[in-house]
mmCIF file of C-alpha atoms in Angstrom:
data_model
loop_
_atom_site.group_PDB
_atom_site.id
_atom_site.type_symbol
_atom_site.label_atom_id
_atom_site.label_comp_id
_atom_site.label_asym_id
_atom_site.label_seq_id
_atom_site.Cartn_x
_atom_site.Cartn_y
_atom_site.Cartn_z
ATOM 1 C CA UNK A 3 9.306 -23.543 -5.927
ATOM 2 C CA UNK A 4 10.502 -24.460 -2.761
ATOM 3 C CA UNK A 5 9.488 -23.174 1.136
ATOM 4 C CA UNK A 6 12.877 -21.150 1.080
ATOM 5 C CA UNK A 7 12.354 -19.831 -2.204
ATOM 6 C CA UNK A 8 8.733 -18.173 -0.424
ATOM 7 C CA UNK A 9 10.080 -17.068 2.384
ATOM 8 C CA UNK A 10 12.657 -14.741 0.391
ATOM 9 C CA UNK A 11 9.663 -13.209 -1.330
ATOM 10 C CA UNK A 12 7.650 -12.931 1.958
ATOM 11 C CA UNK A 13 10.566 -11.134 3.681
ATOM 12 C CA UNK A 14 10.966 -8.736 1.212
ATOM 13 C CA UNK A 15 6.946 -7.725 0.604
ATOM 14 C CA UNK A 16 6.659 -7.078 4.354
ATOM 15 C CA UNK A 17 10.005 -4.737 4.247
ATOM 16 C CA UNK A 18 8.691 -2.691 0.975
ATOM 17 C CA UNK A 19 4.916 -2.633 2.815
ATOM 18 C CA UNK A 20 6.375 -1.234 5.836
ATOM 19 C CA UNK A 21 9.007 1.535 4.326
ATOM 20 C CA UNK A 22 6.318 2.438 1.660
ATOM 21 C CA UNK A 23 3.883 3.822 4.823
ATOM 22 C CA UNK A 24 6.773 7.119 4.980
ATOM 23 C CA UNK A 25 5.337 9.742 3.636
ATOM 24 C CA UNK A 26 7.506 12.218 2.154
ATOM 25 C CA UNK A 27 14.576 25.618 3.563
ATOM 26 C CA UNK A 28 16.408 22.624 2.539
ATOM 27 C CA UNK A 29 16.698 20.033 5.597
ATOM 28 C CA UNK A 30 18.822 16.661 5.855
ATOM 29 C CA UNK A 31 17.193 13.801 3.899
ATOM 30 C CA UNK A 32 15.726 11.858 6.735
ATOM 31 C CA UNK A 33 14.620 15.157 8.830
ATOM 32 C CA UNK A 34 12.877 16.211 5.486
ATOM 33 C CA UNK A 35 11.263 13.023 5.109
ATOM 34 C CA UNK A 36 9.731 13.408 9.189
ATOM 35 C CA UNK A 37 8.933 16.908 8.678
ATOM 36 C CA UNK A 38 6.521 16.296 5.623
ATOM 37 C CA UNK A 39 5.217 13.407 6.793
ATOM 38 C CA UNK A 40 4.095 15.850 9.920
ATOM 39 C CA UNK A 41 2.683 18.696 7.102
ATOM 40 C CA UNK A 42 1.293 15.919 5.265
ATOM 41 C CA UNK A 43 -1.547 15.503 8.500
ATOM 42 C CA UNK A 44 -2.496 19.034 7.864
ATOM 43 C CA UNK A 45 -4.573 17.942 4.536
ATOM 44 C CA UNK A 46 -8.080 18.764 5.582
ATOM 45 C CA UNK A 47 -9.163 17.827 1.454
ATOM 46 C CA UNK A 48 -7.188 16.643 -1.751
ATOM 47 C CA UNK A 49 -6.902 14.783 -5.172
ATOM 48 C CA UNK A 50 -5.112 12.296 -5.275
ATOM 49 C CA UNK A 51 -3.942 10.273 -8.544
ATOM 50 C CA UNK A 52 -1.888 6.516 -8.564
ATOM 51 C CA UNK A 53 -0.632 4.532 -10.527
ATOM 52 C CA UNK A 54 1.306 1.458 -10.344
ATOM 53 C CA UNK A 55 2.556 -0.306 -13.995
ATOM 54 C CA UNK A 56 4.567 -4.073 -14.247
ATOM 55 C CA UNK A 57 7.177 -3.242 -16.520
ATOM 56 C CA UNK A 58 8.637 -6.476 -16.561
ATOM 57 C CA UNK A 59 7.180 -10.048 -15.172
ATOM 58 C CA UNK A 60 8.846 -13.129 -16.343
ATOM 59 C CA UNK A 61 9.069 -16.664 -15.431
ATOM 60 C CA UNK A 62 11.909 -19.078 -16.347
ATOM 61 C CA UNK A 63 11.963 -22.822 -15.822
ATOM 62 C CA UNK A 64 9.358 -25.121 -15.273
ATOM 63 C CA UNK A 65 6.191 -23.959 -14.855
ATOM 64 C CA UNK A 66 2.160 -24.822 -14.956
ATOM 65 C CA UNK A 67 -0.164 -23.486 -17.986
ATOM 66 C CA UNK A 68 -2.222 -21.849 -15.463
ATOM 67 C CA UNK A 69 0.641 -20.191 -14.221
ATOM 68 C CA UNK A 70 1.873 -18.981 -17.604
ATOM 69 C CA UNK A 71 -2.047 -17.571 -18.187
ATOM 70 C CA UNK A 72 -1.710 -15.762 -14.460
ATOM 71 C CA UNK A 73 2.251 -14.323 -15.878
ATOM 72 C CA UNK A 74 0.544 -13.044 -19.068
ATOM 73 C CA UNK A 75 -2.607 -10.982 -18.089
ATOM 74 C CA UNK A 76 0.047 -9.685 -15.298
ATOM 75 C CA UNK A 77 2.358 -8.458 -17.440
ATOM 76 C CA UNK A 78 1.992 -5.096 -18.497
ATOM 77 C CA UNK A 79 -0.624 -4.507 -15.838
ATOM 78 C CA UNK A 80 -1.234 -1.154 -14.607
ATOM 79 C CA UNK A 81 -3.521 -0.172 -11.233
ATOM 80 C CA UNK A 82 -4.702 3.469 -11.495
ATOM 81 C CA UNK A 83 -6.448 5.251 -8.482
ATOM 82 C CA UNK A 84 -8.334 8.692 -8.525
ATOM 83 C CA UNK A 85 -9.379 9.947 -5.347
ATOM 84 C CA UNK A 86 -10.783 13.029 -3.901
ATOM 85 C CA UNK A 87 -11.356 13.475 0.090
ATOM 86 C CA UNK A 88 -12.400 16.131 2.299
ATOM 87 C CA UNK A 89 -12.714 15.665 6.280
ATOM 88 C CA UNK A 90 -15.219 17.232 7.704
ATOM 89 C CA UNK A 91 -18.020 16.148 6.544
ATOM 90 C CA UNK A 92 -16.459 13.191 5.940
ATOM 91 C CA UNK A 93 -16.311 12.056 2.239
ATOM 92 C CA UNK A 94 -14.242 10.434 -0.416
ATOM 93 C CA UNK A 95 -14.853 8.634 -3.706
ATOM 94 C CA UNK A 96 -12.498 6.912 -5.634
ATOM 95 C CA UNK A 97 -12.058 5.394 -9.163
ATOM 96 C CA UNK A 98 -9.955 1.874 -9.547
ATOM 97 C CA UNK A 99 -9.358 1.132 -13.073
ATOM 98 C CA UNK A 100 -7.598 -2.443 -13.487
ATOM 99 C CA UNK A 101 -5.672 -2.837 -16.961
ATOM 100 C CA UNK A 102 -5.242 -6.609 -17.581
ATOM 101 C CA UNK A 103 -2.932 -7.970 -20.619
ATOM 102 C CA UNK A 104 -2.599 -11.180 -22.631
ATOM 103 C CA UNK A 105 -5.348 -13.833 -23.728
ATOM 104 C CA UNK A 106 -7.653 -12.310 -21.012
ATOM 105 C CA UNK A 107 -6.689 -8.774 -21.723
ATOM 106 C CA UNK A 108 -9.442 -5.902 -20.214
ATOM 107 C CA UNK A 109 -10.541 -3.466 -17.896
ATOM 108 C CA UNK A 110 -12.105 -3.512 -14.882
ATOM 109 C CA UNK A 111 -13.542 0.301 -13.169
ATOM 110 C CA UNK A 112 -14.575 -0.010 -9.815
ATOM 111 C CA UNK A 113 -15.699 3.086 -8.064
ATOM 112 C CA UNK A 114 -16.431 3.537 -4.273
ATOM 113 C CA UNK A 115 -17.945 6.663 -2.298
ATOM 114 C CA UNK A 116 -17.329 6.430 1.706
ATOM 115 C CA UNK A 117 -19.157 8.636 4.115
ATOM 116 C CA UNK A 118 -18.770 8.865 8.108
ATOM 117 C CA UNK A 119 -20.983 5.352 8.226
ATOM 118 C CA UNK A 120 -21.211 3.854 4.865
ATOM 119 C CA UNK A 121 -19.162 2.977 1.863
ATOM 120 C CA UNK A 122 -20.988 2.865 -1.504
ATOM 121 C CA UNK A 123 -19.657 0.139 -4.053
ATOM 122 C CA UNK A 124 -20.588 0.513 -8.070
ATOM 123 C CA UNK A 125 -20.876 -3.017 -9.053
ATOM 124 C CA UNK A 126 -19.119 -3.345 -11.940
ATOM 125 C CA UNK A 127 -19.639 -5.219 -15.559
ATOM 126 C CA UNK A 128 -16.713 -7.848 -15.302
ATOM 127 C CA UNK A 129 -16.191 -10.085 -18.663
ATOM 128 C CA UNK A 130 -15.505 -13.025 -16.941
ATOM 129 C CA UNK A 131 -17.728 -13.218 -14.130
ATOM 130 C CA UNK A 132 -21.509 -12.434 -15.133
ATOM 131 C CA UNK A 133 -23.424 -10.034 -12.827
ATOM 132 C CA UNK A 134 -27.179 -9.836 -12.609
ATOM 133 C CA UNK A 135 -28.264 -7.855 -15.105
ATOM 134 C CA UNK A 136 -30.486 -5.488 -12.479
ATOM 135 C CA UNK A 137 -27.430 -4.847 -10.395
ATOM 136 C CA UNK A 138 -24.494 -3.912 -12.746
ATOM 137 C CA UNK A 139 -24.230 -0.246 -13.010
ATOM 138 C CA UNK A 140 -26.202 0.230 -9.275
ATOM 139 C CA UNK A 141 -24.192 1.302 -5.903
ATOM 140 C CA UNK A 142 -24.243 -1.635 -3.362
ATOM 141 C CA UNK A 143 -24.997 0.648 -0.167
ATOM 142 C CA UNK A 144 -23.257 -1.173 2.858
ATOM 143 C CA UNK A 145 -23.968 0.206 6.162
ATOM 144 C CA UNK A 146 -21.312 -0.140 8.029
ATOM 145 C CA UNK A 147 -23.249 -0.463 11.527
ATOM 146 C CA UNK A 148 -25.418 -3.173 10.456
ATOM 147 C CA UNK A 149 -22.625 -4.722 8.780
ATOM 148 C CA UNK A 150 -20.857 -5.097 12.330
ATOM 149 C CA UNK A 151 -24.551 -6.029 14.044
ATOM 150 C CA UNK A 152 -24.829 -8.857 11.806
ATOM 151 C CA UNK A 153 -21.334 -10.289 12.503
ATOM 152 C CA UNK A 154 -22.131 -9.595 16.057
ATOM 153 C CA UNK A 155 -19.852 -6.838 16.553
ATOM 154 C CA UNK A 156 -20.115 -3.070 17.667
ATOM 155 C CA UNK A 157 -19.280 -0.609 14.832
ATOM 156 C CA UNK A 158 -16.012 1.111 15.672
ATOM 157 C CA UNK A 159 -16.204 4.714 13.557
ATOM 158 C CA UNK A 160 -11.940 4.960 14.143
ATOM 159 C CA UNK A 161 -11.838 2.655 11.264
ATOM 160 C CA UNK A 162 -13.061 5.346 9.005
ATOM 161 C CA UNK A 163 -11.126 8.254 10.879
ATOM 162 C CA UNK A 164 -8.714 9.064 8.475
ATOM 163 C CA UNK A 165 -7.007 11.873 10.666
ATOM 164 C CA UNK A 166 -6.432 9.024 13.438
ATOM 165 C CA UNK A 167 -5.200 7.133 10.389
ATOM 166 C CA UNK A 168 -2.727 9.887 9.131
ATOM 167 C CA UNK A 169 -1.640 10.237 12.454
ATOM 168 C CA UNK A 170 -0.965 6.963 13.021
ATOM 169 C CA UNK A 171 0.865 6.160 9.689
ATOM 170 C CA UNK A 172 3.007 9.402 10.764
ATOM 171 C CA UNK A 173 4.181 8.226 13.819
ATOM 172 C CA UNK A 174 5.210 4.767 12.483
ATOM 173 C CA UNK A 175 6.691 6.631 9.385
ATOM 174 C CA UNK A 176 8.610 8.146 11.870
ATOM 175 C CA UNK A 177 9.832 5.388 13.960
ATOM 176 C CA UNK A 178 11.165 3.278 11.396
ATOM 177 C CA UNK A 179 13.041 6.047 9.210
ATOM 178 C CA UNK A 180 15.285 6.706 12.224
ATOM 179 C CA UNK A 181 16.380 3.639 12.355
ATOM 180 C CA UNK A 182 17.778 3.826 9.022
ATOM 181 C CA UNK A 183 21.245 5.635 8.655
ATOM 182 C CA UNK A 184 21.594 8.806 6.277
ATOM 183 C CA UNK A 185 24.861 7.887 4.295
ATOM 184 C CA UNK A 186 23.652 4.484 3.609
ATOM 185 C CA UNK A 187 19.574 4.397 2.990
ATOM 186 C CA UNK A 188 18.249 7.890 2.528
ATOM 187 C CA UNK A 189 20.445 10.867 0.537
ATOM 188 C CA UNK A 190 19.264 14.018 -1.712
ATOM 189 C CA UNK A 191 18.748 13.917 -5.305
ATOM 190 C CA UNK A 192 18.805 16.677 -7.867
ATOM 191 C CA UNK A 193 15.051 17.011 -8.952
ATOM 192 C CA UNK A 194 16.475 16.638 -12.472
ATOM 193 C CA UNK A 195 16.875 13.059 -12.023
ATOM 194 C CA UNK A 196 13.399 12.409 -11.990
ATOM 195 C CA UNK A 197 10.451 13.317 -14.276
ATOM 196 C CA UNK A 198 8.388 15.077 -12.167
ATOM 197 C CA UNK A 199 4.520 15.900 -13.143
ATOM 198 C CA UNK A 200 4.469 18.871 -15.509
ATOM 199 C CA UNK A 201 4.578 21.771 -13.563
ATOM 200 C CA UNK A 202 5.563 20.636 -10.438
ATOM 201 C CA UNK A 203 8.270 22.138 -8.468
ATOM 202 C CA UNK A 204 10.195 20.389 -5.918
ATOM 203 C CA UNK A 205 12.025 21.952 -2.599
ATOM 204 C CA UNK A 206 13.038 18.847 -2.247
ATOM 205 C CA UNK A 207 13.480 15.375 -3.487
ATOM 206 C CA UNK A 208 14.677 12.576 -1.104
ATOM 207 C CA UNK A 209 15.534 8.971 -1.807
ATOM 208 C CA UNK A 210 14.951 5.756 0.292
ATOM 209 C CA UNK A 211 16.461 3.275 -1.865
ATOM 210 C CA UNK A 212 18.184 -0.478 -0.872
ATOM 211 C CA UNK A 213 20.714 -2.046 -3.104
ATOM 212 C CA UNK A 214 21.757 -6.190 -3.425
ATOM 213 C CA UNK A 215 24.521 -5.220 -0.868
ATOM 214 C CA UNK A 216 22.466 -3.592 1.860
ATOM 215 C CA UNK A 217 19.131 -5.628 1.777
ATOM 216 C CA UNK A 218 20.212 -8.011 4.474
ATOM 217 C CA UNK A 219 21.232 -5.163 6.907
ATOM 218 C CA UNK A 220 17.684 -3.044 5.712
ATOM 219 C CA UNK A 221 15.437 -5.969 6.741
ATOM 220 C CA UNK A 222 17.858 -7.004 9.867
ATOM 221 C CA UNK A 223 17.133 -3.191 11.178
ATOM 222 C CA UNK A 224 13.161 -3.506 10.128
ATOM 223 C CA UNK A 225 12.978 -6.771 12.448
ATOM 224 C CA UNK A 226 15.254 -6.206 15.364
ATOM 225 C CA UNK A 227 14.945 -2.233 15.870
ATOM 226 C CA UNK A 228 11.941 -1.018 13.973
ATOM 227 C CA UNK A 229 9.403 -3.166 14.411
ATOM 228 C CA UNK A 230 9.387 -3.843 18.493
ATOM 229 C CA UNK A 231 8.856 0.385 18.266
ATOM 230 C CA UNK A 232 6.360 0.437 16.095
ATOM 231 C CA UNK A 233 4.472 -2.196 17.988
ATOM 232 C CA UNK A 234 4.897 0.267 20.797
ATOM 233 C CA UNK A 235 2.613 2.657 18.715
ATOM 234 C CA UNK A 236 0.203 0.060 17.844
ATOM 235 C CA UNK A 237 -0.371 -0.529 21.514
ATOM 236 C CA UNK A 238 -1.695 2.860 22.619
ATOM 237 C CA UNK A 239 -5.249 2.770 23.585
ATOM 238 C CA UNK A 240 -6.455 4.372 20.266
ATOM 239 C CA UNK A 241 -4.596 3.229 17.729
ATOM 240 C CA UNK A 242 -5.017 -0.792 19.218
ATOM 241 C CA UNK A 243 -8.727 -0.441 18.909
ATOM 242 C CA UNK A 244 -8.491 1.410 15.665
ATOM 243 C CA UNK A 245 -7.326 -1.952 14.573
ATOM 244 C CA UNK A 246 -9.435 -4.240 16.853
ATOM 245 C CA UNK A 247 -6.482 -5.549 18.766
ATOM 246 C CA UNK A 248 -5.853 -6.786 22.451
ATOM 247 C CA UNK A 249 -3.177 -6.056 24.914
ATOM 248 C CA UNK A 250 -2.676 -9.837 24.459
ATOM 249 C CA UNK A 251 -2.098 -9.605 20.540
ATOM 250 C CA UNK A 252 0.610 -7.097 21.480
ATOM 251 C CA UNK A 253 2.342 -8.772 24.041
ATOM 252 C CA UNK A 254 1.742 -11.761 22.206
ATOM 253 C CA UNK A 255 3.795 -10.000 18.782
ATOM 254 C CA UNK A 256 6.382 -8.271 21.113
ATOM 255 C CA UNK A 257 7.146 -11.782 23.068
ATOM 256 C CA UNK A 258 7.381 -13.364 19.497
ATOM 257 C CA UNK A 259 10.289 -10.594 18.364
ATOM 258 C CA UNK A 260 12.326 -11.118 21.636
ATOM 259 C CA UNK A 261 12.186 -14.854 21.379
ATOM 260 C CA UNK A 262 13.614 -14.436 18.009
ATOM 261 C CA UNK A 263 16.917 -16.604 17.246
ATOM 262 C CA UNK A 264 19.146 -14.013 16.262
ATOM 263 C CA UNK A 265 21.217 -17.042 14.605
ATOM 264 C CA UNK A 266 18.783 -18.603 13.114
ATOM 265 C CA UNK A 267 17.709 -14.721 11.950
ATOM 266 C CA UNK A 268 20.668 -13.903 10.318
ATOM 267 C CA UNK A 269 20.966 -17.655 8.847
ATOM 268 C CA UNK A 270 17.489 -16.691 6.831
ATOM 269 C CA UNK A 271 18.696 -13.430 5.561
ATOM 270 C CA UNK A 272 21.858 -14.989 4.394
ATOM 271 C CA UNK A 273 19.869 -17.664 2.972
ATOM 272 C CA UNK A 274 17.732 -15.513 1.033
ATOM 273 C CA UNK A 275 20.443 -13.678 -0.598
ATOM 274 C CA UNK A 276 20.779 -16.943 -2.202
ATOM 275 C CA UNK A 277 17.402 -16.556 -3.798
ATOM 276 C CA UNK A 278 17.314 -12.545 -4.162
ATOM 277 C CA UNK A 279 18.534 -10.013 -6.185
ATOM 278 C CA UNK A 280 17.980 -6.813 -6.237
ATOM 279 C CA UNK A 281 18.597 -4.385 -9.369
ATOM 280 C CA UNK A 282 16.924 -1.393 -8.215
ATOM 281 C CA UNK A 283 14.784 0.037 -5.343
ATOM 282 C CA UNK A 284 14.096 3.418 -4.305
ATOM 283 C CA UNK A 285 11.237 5.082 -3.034
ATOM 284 C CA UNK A 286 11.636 8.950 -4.254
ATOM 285 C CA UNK A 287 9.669 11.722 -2.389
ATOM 286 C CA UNK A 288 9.388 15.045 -4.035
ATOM 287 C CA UNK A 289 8.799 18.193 -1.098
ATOM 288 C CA UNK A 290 6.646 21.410 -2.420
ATOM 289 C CA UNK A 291 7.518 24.146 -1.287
ATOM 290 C CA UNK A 292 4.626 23.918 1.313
ATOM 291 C CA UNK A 293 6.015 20.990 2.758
ATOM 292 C CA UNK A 294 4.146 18.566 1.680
ATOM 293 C CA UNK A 295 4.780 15.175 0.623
ATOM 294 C CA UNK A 296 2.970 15.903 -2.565
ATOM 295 C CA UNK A 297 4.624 13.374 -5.183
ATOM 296 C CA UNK A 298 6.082 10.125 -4.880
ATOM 297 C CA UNK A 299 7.139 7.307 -7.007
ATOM 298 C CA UNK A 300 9.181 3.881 -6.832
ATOM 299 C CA UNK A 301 11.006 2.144 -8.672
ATOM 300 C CA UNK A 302 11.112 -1.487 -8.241
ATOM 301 C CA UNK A 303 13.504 -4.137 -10.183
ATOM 302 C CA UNK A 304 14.127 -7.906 -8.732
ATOM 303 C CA UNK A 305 14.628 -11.252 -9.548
ATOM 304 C CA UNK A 306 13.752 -14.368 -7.073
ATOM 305 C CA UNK A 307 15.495 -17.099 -8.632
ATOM 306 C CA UNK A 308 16.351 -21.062 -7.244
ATOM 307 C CA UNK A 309 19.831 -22.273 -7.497
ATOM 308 C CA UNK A 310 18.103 -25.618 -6.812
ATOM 309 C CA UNK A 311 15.597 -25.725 -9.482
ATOM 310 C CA UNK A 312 17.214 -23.109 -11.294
ATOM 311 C CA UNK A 313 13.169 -21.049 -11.417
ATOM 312 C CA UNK A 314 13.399 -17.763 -11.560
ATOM 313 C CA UNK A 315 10.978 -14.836 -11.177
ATOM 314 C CA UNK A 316 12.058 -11.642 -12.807
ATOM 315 C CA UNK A 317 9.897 -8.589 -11.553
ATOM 316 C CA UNK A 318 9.748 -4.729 -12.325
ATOM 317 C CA UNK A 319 7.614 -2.623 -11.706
ATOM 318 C CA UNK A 320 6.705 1.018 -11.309
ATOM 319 C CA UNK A 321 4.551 3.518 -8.505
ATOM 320 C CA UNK A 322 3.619 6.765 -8.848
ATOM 321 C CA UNK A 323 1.473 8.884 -6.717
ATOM 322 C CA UNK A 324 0.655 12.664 -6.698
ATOM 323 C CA UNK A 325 -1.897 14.910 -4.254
ATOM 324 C CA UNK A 326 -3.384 18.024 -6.278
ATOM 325 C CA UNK A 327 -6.062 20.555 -4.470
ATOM 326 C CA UNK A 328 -4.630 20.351 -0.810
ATOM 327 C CA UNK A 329 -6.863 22.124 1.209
ATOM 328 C CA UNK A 330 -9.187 23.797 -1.461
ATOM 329 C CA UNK A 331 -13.283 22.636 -2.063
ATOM 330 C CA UNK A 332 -12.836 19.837 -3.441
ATOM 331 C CA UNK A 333 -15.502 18.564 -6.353
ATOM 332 C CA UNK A 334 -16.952 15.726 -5.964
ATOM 333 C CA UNK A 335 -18.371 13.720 -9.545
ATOM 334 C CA UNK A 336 -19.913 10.844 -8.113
ATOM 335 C CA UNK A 337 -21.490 12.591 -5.137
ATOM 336 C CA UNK A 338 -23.938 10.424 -3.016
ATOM 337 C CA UNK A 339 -25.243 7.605 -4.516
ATOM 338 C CA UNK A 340 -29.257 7.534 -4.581
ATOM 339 C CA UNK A 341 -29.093 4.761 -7.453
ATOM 340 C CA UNK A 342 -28.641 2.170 -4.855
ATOM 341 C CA UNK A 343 -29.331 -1.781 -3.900
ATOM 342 C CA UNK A 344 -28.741 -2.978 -0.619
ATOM 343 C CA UNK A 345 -26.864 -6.072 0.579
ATOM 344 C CA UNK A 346 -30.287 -8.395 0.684
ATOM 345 C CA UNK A 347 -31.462 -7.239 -2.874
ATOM 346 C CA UNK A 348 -28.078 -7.792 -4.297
ATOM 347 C CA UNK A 349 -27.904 -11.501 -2.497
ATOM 348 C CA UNK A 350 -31.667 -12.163 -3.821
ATOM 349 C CA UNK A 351 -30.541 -11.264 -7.281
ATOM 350 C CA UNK A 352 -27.345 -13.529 -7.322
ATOM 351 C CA UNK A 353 -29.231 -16.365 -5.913
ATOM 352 C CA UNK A 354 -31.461 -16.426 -8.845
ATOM 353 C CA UNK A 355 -28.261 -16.656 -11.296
ATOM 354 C CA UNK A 356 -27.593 -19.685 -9.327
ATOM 355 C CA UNK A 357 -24.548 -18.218 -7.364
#
């Protein structure tokens, strides 16, 4: 496929990555949004439970066999992630189950347990790439302060300080959803137009969504207005180290944006309508009555096709994500791992499978 045909796709990903960091009486759509994604930094513990499905995934044209092998374990793939997190003392574990399709269909189960300095990984028993036999079933214990001595760096605990992290997902949540106008990206929706979990009640439900006609203005508003604000964020003190930036990366991204074409800009984005199409995205948020963000899902349905060489990509897919337990002791089933192996033993093993 050709460089354009990329760039389309790359233009896109960065706009859904960026929107998709919003969290979610009555209030107008966007204020609601703000407003719970504020509440939403007041969860001191929670479950939380993901999913995300392809519903569709074709290719047409011309195309490699490995390719076609890649299209058909895809699929009909589906990511699910169970996680339960408290703050203080720090601790989380999750569960990533990976449902693969086609010749090559399986599952994979990884689970991880994160304290304030380590992260615990279970190594998992994966079909098509033998494990030693000692390790599978066994935590890998990775210590995240000798991790940083050995690459010669000092261990920053921010990166594991999830309220810094809330906080700072808030305030960039918030920065880019004013940009966005009411009557043409973010409305109301009757609660009925969803299917919510059983049992859940929604204040609220908003909608983000972007349709073929407004995706050029959506991204346009991401790059020129959002984006040189949200590098403003990224450039206080705490939230640059947090991420191990300089002042020079951020003058350095910010000089970038303002040197921006604006022709050549909107030449791109009229270029990749050419390629794009969009049949549906939204991004729903369903309000409790506490305030809090506590379901979301979206909805996803494109097709990257080129007039050219007349390939085309057809791609839907599904998210859905609820938090359960706000603020109550949560119970943790993994716990601490004491079944452990650490980096070294799990190197020496490998090595002696020839890896």
């Amino acid at each position: 496929m050709s460089r354009k045909f990329f760039m389309s796709a790359l233009i896109l990903l960065m706009s859904v990555t960026l929107v998709l960091t919003g969290c979610g009486a009555k209030k107008e759509p966007k204020e609601a949004l703000k407003s719970a994604a504020v509440t939403a930094l007041n969860m001191d513990s929670y479950v939380s439970e993901s999913q995300i499905k392809i519903t569709d995934l074709k290719l047409e044209g011309e195309s490699s066999p490995e390719m076609g092998v890649v299209f058909s374990m895809l699929k009909d793939a589906e990511i699910n992630l169970t996680q339960v997190y408290q703050k203080e003392p720090m601790q989380s574990e999750a569960s990533l189950e990976v449902k693969l399709t086609g010749d090559f269909s399986t599952t994979i189960t990884l689970q991880f347990v994160t304290t304030k300095d380590k992260i615990y990984v279970k190594i998992p028993s994966i079909p098509f790439l033998p494990l030693p036999e000692k390790a599978v079933g066994k935590f890998l214990e990775l210590d995240l302060k000798e991790l940083a001595e050995y690459s010669g760096e000092e261990f920053d605990p921010d990166l594991l300080d999830t309220e810094k992290t809330q906080k700072f997902v808030a305030e960039i949540a918030n920065v880019i959803l004013s940009e966005y106008d009411n009557d043409k990206f973010i409305k109301d929706i009757d609660p009925k137009d969803i299917e919510l979990p059983e049992g859940f009640k929604a204040k609220q439900v908003v909608q983000f969504y972007v349709t073929n006609d407004t995706v050029k203005e959506a991204i346009s508003i991401l790059l020129q207005e959002a984006l040189p604000k949200v590098l403003d964020i990224i450039a206080k003190d705490e939230y640059r180290a947090m991420m191990q930036l300089t002042p020079e990366d951020i003058e350095e991204a910010k000089k970038g944006l303002e040197e921006m074409d604006q022709n050549e800009l909107q030449t791109t984005l009229d270029e990749m309508q050419r390629y794009l199409t969009i049949n549906q995205f939204n991004m729903n948020t369903a309000i409790d009555k506490d305030n809090y963000p506590s379901y979301q899902e979206m909805n996803m349905d494109v097709a990257f096709s080129d007039p050219d060489t007349k390939e085309k990509i057809q791609l839907a897919l599904q998210m859905k994500s609820q938090f359960t337990s706000i603020n109550q002791k949560p119970t943790f089933s993994i716990g601490i791992p004491t079944d452990v192996m650490t980096m070294d033993e799990f190197l020496q093993e490998m090595n002696a499978l020839g890896y």
